Amino acid sequence: MLQELKPSVLTIIENNKGNKDQTLLAICELLEEKVPYYNWVGFYFKNGDKNELKLGPYVGEPTDHVIIPFGKGICGQVAVSNENFVVPDVQAQDNYIACSITVKAEIVIPIFVNGENIGQIDIDSNTPDPFSKEDEDFLEFVCAEVAKIL
């Protein structure tokens, strides 16, 4: 199912040239709408020279986590580790920042531009342990395509 979304992602990027936030929001909307277990989809980006992430375009419940310090929560850990982070059960994570009591799992994939981790896509799911290797591969593809417009 996820592989079938690749052409739609490419079309969104092609059709929104020059408007980064609109492109990112359209990608969030596509993923949240088409993947039943993607309940919150958003982008975080390095906040200038600060060691923190700033929330970019997203779809889902509003969040208080507009700024996340490096190392804090799943997103903050990915900002430091530069590696994918799949959390099958958020309750089992010590360093988890709860956004909503309905969230059961989370996946965060970094975005690299010229070898530098400049941000990430963050997806919360209300379904326990929904993410597979296919999700990781697909979201790596999304991040690689997004990196080309950043």
mmCIF file of C-alpha atoms in Angstrom:
data_model
loop_
_atom_site.group_PDB
_atom_site.id
_atom_site.type_symbol
_atom_site.label_atom_id
_atom_site.label_comp_id
_atom_site.label_asym_id
_atom_site.label_seq_id
_atom_site.Cartn_x
_atom_site.Cartn_y
_atom_site.Cartn_z
ATOM 1 C CA MET A 1 0.000 0.000 0.000
ATOM 2 C CA LEU A 2 2.748 2.483 0.945
ATOM 3 C CA GLN A 3 4.649 1.937 -2.305
ATOM 4 C CA GLU A 4 1.512 3.039 -4.175
ATOM 5 C CA LEU A 5 1.770 6.466 -2.488
ATOM 6 C CA LYS A 6 5.215 7.235 -3.934
ATOM 7 C CA PRO A 7 3.894 8.733 -7.201
ATOM 8 C CA SER A 8 1.490 10.938 -5.204
ATOM 9 C CA VAL A 9 4.369 12.237 -3.070
ATOM 10 C CA LEU A 10 6.365 13.048 -6.215
ATOM 11 C CA THR A 11 3.349 14.792 -7.770
ATOM 12 C CA ILE A 12 2.846 16.945 -4.658
ATOM 13 C CA ILE A 13 6.502 18.000 -4.743
ATOM 14 C CA GLU A 14 6.330 18.731 -8.482
ATOM 15 C CA ASN A 15 3.067 20.713 -8.231
ATOM 16 C CA ASN A 16 4.110 22.899 -5.275
ATOM 17 C CA LYS A 17 7.529 24.042 -6.475
ATOM 18 C CA GLY A 18 8.678 27.106 -4.591
ATOM 19 C CA ASN A 19 6.276 26.763 -1.667
ATOM 20 C CA LYS A 20 8.043 24.558 0.871
ATOM 21 C CA ASP A 21 5.452 24.765 3.678
ATOM 22 C CA GLN A 22 2.544 24.085 1.309
ATOM 23 C CA THR A 23 4.414 21.078 -0.101
ATOM 24 C CA LEU A 24 5.172 19.673 3.364
ATOM 25 C CA LEU A 25 1.602 20.205 4.533
ATOM 26 C CA ALA A 26 0.234 18.457 1.429
ATOM 27 C CA ILE A 27 2.522 15.473 2.118
ATOM 28 C CA CYS A 28 1.291 15.350 5.731
ATOM 29 C CA GLU A 29 -2.318 15.447 4.535
ATOM 30 C CA LEU A 30 -1.725 12.665 2.004
ATOM 31 C CA LEU A 31 -0.086 10.350 4.533
ATOM 32 C CA GLU A 32 -2.609 11.009 7.300
ATOM 33 C CA GLU A 33 -5.517 10.481 4.903
ATOM 34 C CA LYS A 34 -4.234 7.390 3.061
ATOM 35 C CA VAL A 35 -2.541 5.406 5.844
ATOM 36 C CA PRO A 36 -5.151 4.423 8.459
ATOM 37 C CA TYR A 37 -2.642 4.082 11.314
ATOM 38 C CA TYR A 38 -0.881 7.435 10.660
ATOM 39 C CA ASN A 39 -2.860 9.583 13.109
ATOM 40 C CA TRP A 40 -0.503 12.570 13.466
ATOM 41 C CA VAL A 41 1.991 13.463 10.737
ATOM 42 C CA GLY A 42 4.390 16.370 10.977
ATOM 43 C CA PHE A 43 7.818 17.774 10.259
ATOM 44 C CA TYR A 44 10.306 19.179 12.750
ATOM 45 C CA PHE A 45 13.361 21.179 11.693
ATOM 46 C CA LYS A 46 16.555 22.335 13.379
ATOM 47 C CA ASN A 47 15.832 25.794 14.798
ATOM 48 C CA GLY A 48 18.620 27.928 13.338
ATOM 49 C CA ASP A 49 21.852 27.496 15.301
ATOM 50 C CA LYS A 50 20.049 26.313 18.438
ATOM 51 C CA ASN A 51 20.239 22.714 19.624
ATOM 52 C CA GLU A 52 16.488 22.317 19.329
ATOM 53 C CA LEU A 53 13.786 21.347 16.862
ATOM 54 C CA LYS A 54 10.960 23.607 15.771
ATOM 55 C CA LEU A 55 7.609 22.262 14.581
ATOM 56 C CA GLY A 56 6.880 22.751 10.899
ATOM 57 C CA PRO A 57 3.776 21.812 8.926
ATOM 58 C CA TYR A 58 1.691 19.003 10.438
ATOM 59 C CA VAL A 59 -1.730 17.345 10.364
ATOM 60 C CA GLY A 60 -3.489 15.981 13.442
ATOM 61 C CA GLU A 61 -4.321 17.077 16.955
ATOM 62 C CA PRO A 62 -2.730 20.373 18.017
ATOM 63 C CA THR A 63 0.467 19.911 20.025
ATOM 64 C CA ASP A 64 2.158 21.943 22.753
ATOM 65 C CA HIS A 65 5.516 20.575 21.559
ATOM 66 C CA VAL A 66 6.447 23.385 19.174
ATOM 67 C CA ILE A 67 10.065 23.416 20.392
ATOM 68 C CA ILE A 68 11.874 20.185 21.362
ATOM 69 C CA PRO A 69 15.406 20.305 22.811
ATOM 70 C CA PHE A 70 17.950 17.945 21.226
ATOM 71 C CA GLY A 71 18.022 14.691 23.204
ATOM 72 C CA LYS A 72 14.502 15.105 24.620
ATOM 73 C CA GLY A 73 11.755 12.736 23.516
ATOM 74 C CA ILE A 74 11.897 10.554 20.408
ATOM 75 C CA CYS A 75 12.328 13.511 18.029
ATOM 76 C CA GLY A 76 15.086 15.038 20.126
ATOM 77 C CA GLN A 77 16.906 11.703 20.264
ATOM 78 C CA VAL A 78 16.785 11.365 16.450
ATOM 79 C CA ALA A 79 18.237 14.889 16.150
ATOM 80 C CA VAL A 80 21.281 13.587 18.064
ATOM 81 C CA SER A 81 21.541 9.973 16.817
ATOM 82 C CA ASN A 82 20.864 10.710 13.099
ATOM 83 C CA GLU A 83 19.080 7.350 12.957
ATOM 84 C CA ASN A 84 15.523 6.155 12.422
ATOM 85 C CA PHE A 85 13.616 5.544 15.645
ATOM 86 C CA VAL A 86 10.626 3.184 15.669
ATOM 87 C CA VAL A 87 8.717 2.982 18.944
ATOM 88 C CA PRO A 88 6.197 0.104 18.991
ATOM 89 C CA ASP A 89 4.947 1.083 22.468
ATOM 90 C CA VAL A 90 5.452 4.663 23.680
ATOM 91 C CA GLN A 91 4.619 3.614 27.261
ATOM 92 C CA ALA A 92 7.798 1.520 27.314
ATOM 93 C CA GLN A 93 10.012 4.536 26.499
ATOM 94 C CA ASP A 94 11.573 6.429 29.398
ATOM 95 C CA ASN A 95 12.439 9.486 27.300
ATOM 96 C CA TYR A 96 9.031 9.914 25.649
ATOM 97 C CA ILE A 97 7.162 13.224 25.476
ATOM 98 C CA ALA A 98 3.450 12.415 25.556
ATOM 99 C CA CYS A 99 1.435 14.410 23.022
ATOM 100 C CA SER A 100 -1.862 12.647 23.563
ATOM 101 C CA ILE A 101 -3.095 9.780 25.708
ATOM 102 C CA THR A 102 -4.390 8.113 22.523
ATOM 103 C CA VAL A 103 -0.897 7.742 21.008
ATOM 104 C CA LYS A 104 0.399 4.174 21.230
ATOM 105 C CA ALA A 105 3.377 4.164 18.811
ATOM 106 C CA GLU A 106 5.695 6.589 17.027
ATOM 107 C CA ILE A 107 8.146 6.569 14.117
ATOM 108 C CA VAL A 108 10.676 9.315 13.411
ATOM 109 C CA ILE A 109 12.884 9.420 10.294
ATOM 110 C CA PRO A 110 15.628 12.051 9.885
ATOM 111 C CA ILE A 111 15.960 14.292 6.832
ATOM 112 C CA PHE A 112 19.488 14.846 5.535
ATOM 113 C CA VAL A 113 20.640 17.704 3.305
ATOM 114 C CA ASN A 114 24.282 17.491 2.200
ATOM 115 C CA GLY A 115 24.896 14.877 4.893
ATOM 116 C CA GLU A 116 23.519 17.075 7.693
ATOM 117 C CA ASN A 117 20.456 16.126 9.756
ATOM 118 C CA ILE A 118 18.263 19.218 9.278
ATOM 119 C CA GLY A 119 14.934 17.812 10.406
ATOM 120 C CA GLN A 120 12.625 14.835 10.475
ATOM 121 C CA ILE A 121 9.221 13.448 9.773
ATOM 122 C CA ASP A 122 7.364 12.384 12.912
ATOM 123 C CA ILE A 123 4.337 10.094 12.856
ATOM 124 C CA ASP A 124 2.195 9.106 15.827
ATOM 125 C CA SER A 125 -0.196 6.188 15.724
ATOM 126 C CA ASN A 126 -3.139 5.337 17.950
ATOM 127 C CA THR A 127 -2.568 1.690 16.969
ATOM 128 C CA PRO A 128 -0.122 -0.396 19.039
ATOM 129 C CA ASP A 129 2.999 -1.538 17.118
ATOM 130 C CA PRO A 130 1.779 -0.671 13.581
ATOM 131 C CA PHE A 131 5.090 0.254 11.929
ATOM 132 C CA SER A 132 7.022 -2.188 9.739
ATOM 133 C CA LYS A 133 10.199 -2.120 7.665
ATOM 134 C CA GLU A 134 7.933 -1.032 4.793
ATOM 135 C CA ASP A 135 6.989 2.121 6.747
ATOM 136 C CA GLU A 136 10.660 2.858 7.398
ATOM 137 C CA ASP A 137 11.612 2.375 3.744
ATOM 138 C CA PHE A 138 8.688 4.464 2.501
ATOM 139 C CA LEU A 139 9.345 7.305 4.957
ATOM 140 C CA GLU A 140 13.053 7.282 4.056
ATOM 141 C CA PHE A 141 11.927 7.783 0.446
ATOM 142 C CA VAL A 142 9.651 10.670 1.509
ATOM 143 C CA CYS A 143 12.490 12.298 3.473
ATOM 144 C CA ALA A 144 14.942 11.912 0.574
ATOM 145 C CA GLU A 145 12.464 13.586 -1.796
ATOM 146 C CA VAL A 146 11.655 16.355 0.706
ATOM 147 C CA ALA A 147 15.397 16.979 1.182
ATOM 148 C CA LYS A 148 15.641 17.948 -2.501
ATOM 149 C CA ILE A 149 13.366 20.983 -1.958
ATOM 150 C CA LEU A 150 14.878 22.198 1.327
#
